[in-house]
């Protein structure tokens, strides 16, 4: 799996656990809804600033989101 | 301070504590030395993949590096 797809999974997990639609998340972040959609589908790679902005709205930290990506990498490597 | 400059500080801290020159780090990462220099000076923003690659060579995790950036943000907000 690509890093982009792993981040997309993590983003979607936090968005849904916050009960936010892509539309609502994009409004609260000031990012395009289409960009959120591309990120969730693993078609774009987030910059550090994007991760920090998303984390704030999603009531978590950027390091937490990155840690979740690293867990998926480590599971992926075991397969 | 910008996010780019904060990440640059964190990168330089880990590079020097690993006793690596920019040249050596760039060779081990497969990234351009000039790009490492731009990152350290806060003139470029790393993608998630770049942070993951750097962290591996610097014997840390990407989440650790991002956590250090978040600490600088929080100190910065208190000033």
mmCIF file of C-alpha atoms in Angstrom:
data_model
loop_
_atom_site.group_PDB
_atom_site.id
_atom_site.type_symbol
_atom_site.label_atom_id
_atom_site.label_comp_id
_atom_site.label_asym_id
_atom_site.label_seq_id
_atom_site.Cartn_x
_atom_site.Cartn_y
_atom_site.Cartn_z
ATOM 1 C CA UNK A 1 0.000 0.000 0.000
ATOM 2 C CA UNK A 2 1.266 3.522 -0.704
ATOM 3 C CA UNK A 3 1.907 6.104 2.033
ATOM 4 C CA UNK A 4 -0.812 8.218 0.402
ATOM 5 C CA UNK A 5 -3.372 5.416 0.785
ATOM 6 C CA UNK A 6 -2.310 4.786 4.374
ATOM 7 C CA UNK A 7 -2.772 8.443 5.251
ATOM 8 C CA UNK A 8 -6.128 8.401 3.456
ATOM 9 C CA UNK A 9 -7.313 5.563 5.708
ATOM 10 C CA UNK A 10 -6.182 7.407 8.829
ATOM 11 C CA UNK A 11 -7.834 10.655 7.729
ATOM 12 C CA UNK A 12 -11.135 8.908 6.986
ATOM 13 C CA UNK A 13 -11.032 7.115 10.351
ATOM 14 C CA UNK A 14 -10.595 10.374 12.266
ATOM 15 C CA UNK A 15 -13.152 12.212 10.122
ATOM 16 C CA UNK A 16 -15.859 9.599 10.641
ATOM 17 C CA UNK A 17 -15.095 9.216 14.348
ATOM 18 C CA UNK A 18 -15.609 12.981 14.587
ATOM 19 C CA UNK A 19 -18.908 12.516 12.709
ATOM 20 C CA UNK A 20 -17.863 15.040 10.063
ATOM 21 C CA UNK A 21 -18.745 14.905 6.380
ATOM 22 C CA UNK A 22 -15.983 15.719 3.889
ATOM 23 C CA UNK A 23 -17.905 18.937 3.212
ATOM 24 C CA UNK A 24 -17.984 19.939 6.871
ATOM 25 C CA UNK A 25 -14.331 19.009 7.421
ATOM 26 C CA UNK A 26 -13.285 21.037 4.402
ATOM 27 C CA UNK A 27 -15.215 24.060 5.681
ATOM 28 C CA UNK A 28 -13.649 23.829 9.123
ATOM 29 C CA UNK A 29 -10.125 23.338 7.713
ATOM 30 C CA UNK A 30 -10.358 25.895 4.951
ATOM 31 C CA UNK A 31 -9.253 23.188 2.505
ATOM 32 C CA UNK A 32 -11.117 22.248 -0.691
ATOM 33 C CA UNK A 33 -13.602 19.398 -0.344
ATOM 34 C CA UNK A 34 -12.130 17.880 -3.502
ATOM 35 C CA UNK A 35 -8.673 17.956 -1.888
ATOM 36 C CA UNK A 36 -10.019 16.135 1.207
ATOM 37 C CA UNK A 37 -11.539 13.561 -1.131
ATOM 38 C CA UNK A 38 -8.228 13.122 -3.011
ATOM 39 C CA UNK A 39 -6.364 12.727 0.301
ATOM 40 C CA UNK A 40 -8.810 10.086 1.563
ATOM 41 C CA UNK A 41 -8.523 8.155 -1.687
ATOM 42 C CA UNK A 42 -4.728 8.233 -1.432
ATOM 43 C CA UNK A 43 -4.359 10.309 -4.581
ATOM 44 C CA UNK A 44 -2.550 13.218 -2.907
ATOM 45 C CA UNK A 45 0.142 13.420 -0.317
ATOM 46 C CA UNK A 46 -0.288 15.811 2.600
ATOM 47 C CA UNK A 47 2.370 18.318 3.589
ATOM 48 C CA UNK A 48 3.238 18.726 7.257
ATOM 49 C CA UNK A 49 1.128 21.901 7.420
ATOM 50 C CA UNK A 50 -1.903 20.089 5.972
ATOM 51 C CA UNK A 51 -1.570 17.330 8.580
ATOM 52 C CA UNK A 52 -1.331 19.929 11.368
ATOM 53 C CA UNK A 53 -4.447 21.749 10.111
ATOM 54 C CA UNK A 54 -6.465 18.533 9.742
ATOM 55 C CA UNK A 55 -5.394 17.236 13.162
ATOM 56 C CA UNK A 56 -6.591 20.396 14.893
ATOM 57 C CA UNK A 57 -10.100 20.125 13.447
ATOM 58 C CA UNK A 58 -10.160 16.362 14.073
ATOM 59 C CA UNK A 59 -9.385 16.786 17.790
ATOM 60 C CA UNK A 60 -6.122 14.933 17.604
ATOM 61 C CA UNK A 61 -2.464 15.770 16.982
ATOM 62 C CA UNK A 62 -0.458 15.537 13.786
ATOM 63 C CA UNK A 63 1.981 13.206 15.554
ATOM 64 C CA UNK A 64 -0.922 10.907 16.453
ATOM 65 C CA UNK A 65 -2.062 10.761 12.832
ATOM 66 C CA UNK A 66 1.490 10.075 11.645
ATOM 67 C CA UNK A 67 1.874 7.421 14.340
ATOM 68 C CA UNK A 68 -1.234 5.682 12.989
ATOM 69 C CA UNK A 69 0.294 5.740 9.498
ATOM 70 C CA UNK A 70 3.469 4.180 10.931
ATOM 71 C CA UNK A 71 1.393 1.421 12.516
ATOM 72 C CA UNK A 72 -0.164 0.632 9.143
ATOM 73 C CA UNK A 73 3.337 0.601 7.571
ATOM 74 C CA UNK A 74 4.518 -1.843 10.200
ATOM 75 C CA UNK A 75 1.447 -4.110 9.713
ATOM 76 C CA UNK A 76 1.974 -3.868 5.965
ATOM 77 C CA UNK A 77 5.615 -4.949 6.313
ATOM 78 C CA UNK A 78 4.605 -8.033 8.282
ATOM 79 C CA UNK A 79 2.402 -9.290 5.448
ATOM 80 C CA UNK B 1 7.989 31.114 13.276
ATOM 81 C CA UNK B 2 6.773 29.177 10.229
ATOM 82 C CA UNK B 3 6.073 25.429 10.262
ATOM 83 C CA UNK B 4 8.876 25.086 7.698
ATOM 84 C CA UNK B 5 11.379 26.737 10.063
ATOM 85 C CA UNK B 6 10.188 24.616 12.974
ATOM 86 C CA UNK B 7 10.675 21.436 10.986
ATOM 87 C CA UNK B 8 14.083 22.701 9.871
ATOM 88 C CA UNK B 9 15.164 23.062 13.511
ATOM 89 C CA UNK B 10 13.958 19.559 14.336
ATOM 90 C CA UNK B 11 15.678 18.061 11.292
ATOM 91 C CA UNK B 12 18.985 19.757 12.120
ATOM 92 C CA UNK B 13 18.766 18.615 15.746
ATOM 93 C CA UNK B 14 18.298 14.966 14.731
ATOM 94 C CA UNK B 15 20.949 15.181 11.999
ATOM 95 C CA UNK B 16 23.592 16.595 14.321
ATOM 96 C CA UNK B 17 22.728 14.216 17.172
ATOM 97 C CA UNK B 18 23.270 11.410 14.639
ATOM 98 C CA UNK B 19 26.620 13.032 13.773
ATOM 99 C CA UNK B 20 25.692 13.187 10.088
ATOM 100 C CA UNK B 21 26.698 15.911 7.642
ATOM 101 C CA UNK B 22 24.025 17.162 5.233
ATOM 102 C CA UNK B 23 26.003 15.365 2.518
ATOM 103 C CA UNK B 24 25.986 12.039 4.365
ATOM 104 C CA UNK B 25 22.307 12.364 5.300
ATOM 105 C CA UNK B 26 21.367 13.114 1.712
ATOM 106 C CA UNK B 27 23.297 10.060 0.487
ATOM 107 C CA UNK B 28 21.631 7.771 3.008
ATOM 108 C CA UNK B 29 18.159 9.174 2.275
ATOM 109 C CA UNK B 30 18.502 9.358 -1.474
ATOM 110 C CA UNK B 31 17.444 13.014 -1.284
ATOM 111 C CA UNK B 32 19.388 15.933 -2.784
ATOM 112 C CA UNK B 33 21.818 17.651 -0.428
ATOM 113 C CA UNK B 34 20.433 20.993 -1.594
ATOM 114 C CA UNK B 35 16.921 19.824 -0.621
ATOM 115 C CA UNK B 36 18.150 18.869 2.882
ATOM 116 C CA UNK B 37 19.698 22.326 3.143
ATOM 117 C CA UNK B 38 16.451 24.006 2.038
ATOM 118 C CA UNK B 39 14.482 21.944 4.581
ATOM 119 C CA UNK B 40 16.852 22.862 7.418
ATOM 120 C CA UNK B 41 16.637 26.532 6.522
ATOM 121 C CA UNK B 42 12.833 26.351 6.518
ATOM 122 C CA UNK B 43 12.594 27.140 2.830
ATOM 123 C CA UNK B 44 10.794 23.939 1.856
ATOM 124 C CA UNK B 45 8.001 21.993 3.436
ATOM 125 C CA UNK B 46 8.371 18.226 3.786
ATOM 126 C CA UNK B 47 5.728 15.797 2.593
ATOM 127 C CA UNK B 48 4.736 12.910 4.827
ATOM 128 C CA UNK B 49 6.888 10.540 2.740
ATOM 129 C CA UNK B 50 9.934 12.796 3.125
ATOM 130 C CA UNK B 51 9.486 12.866 6.910
ATOM 131 C CA UNK B 52 9.197 9.048 6.985
ATOM 132 C CA UNK B 53 12.375 8.645 4.897
ATOM 133 C CA UNK B 54 14.357 11.128 7.015
ATOM 134 C CA UNK B 55 13.168 9.591 10.293
ATOM 135 C CA UNK B 56 14.346 6.139 9.278
ATOM 136 C CA UNK B 57 17.900 7.313 8.565
ATOM 137 C CA UNK B 58 17.879 9.496 11.700
ATOM 138 C CA UNK B 59 17.001 6.547 13.963
ATOM 139 C CA UNK B 60 13.706 8.023 15.059
ATOM 140 C CA UNK B 61 10.094 7.929 13.907
ATOM 141 C CA UNK B 62 8.189 10.411 11.782
ATOM 142 C CA UNK B 63 5.659 10.797 14.613
ATOM 143 C CA UNK B 64 8.509 11.712 16.970
ATOM 144 C CA UNK B 65 9.767 14.391 14.595
ATOM 145 C CA UNK B 66 6.238 15.777 14.144
ATOM 146 C CA UNK B 67 5.751 15.699 17.912
ATOM 147 C CA UNK B 68 8.878 17.843 18.313
ATOM 148 C CA UNK B 69 7.437 20.322 15.784
ATOM 149 C CA UNK B 70 4.195 20.424 17.804
ATOM 150 C CA UNK B 71 6.195 21.191 20.946
ATOM 151 C CA UNK B 72 7.844 24.152 19.214
ATOM 152 C CA UNK B 73 4.395 25.330 18.026
ATOM 153 C CA UNK B 74 3.100 25.165 21.575
ATOM 154 C CA UNK B 75 6.131 27.057 22.964
ATOM 155 C CA UNK B 76 5.738 29.579 20.149
ATOM 156 C CA UNK B 77 2.072 30.134 21.052
ATOM 157 C CA UNK B 78 2.979 30.877 24.662
ATOM 158 C CA UNK B 79 5.267 33.751 23.643
#
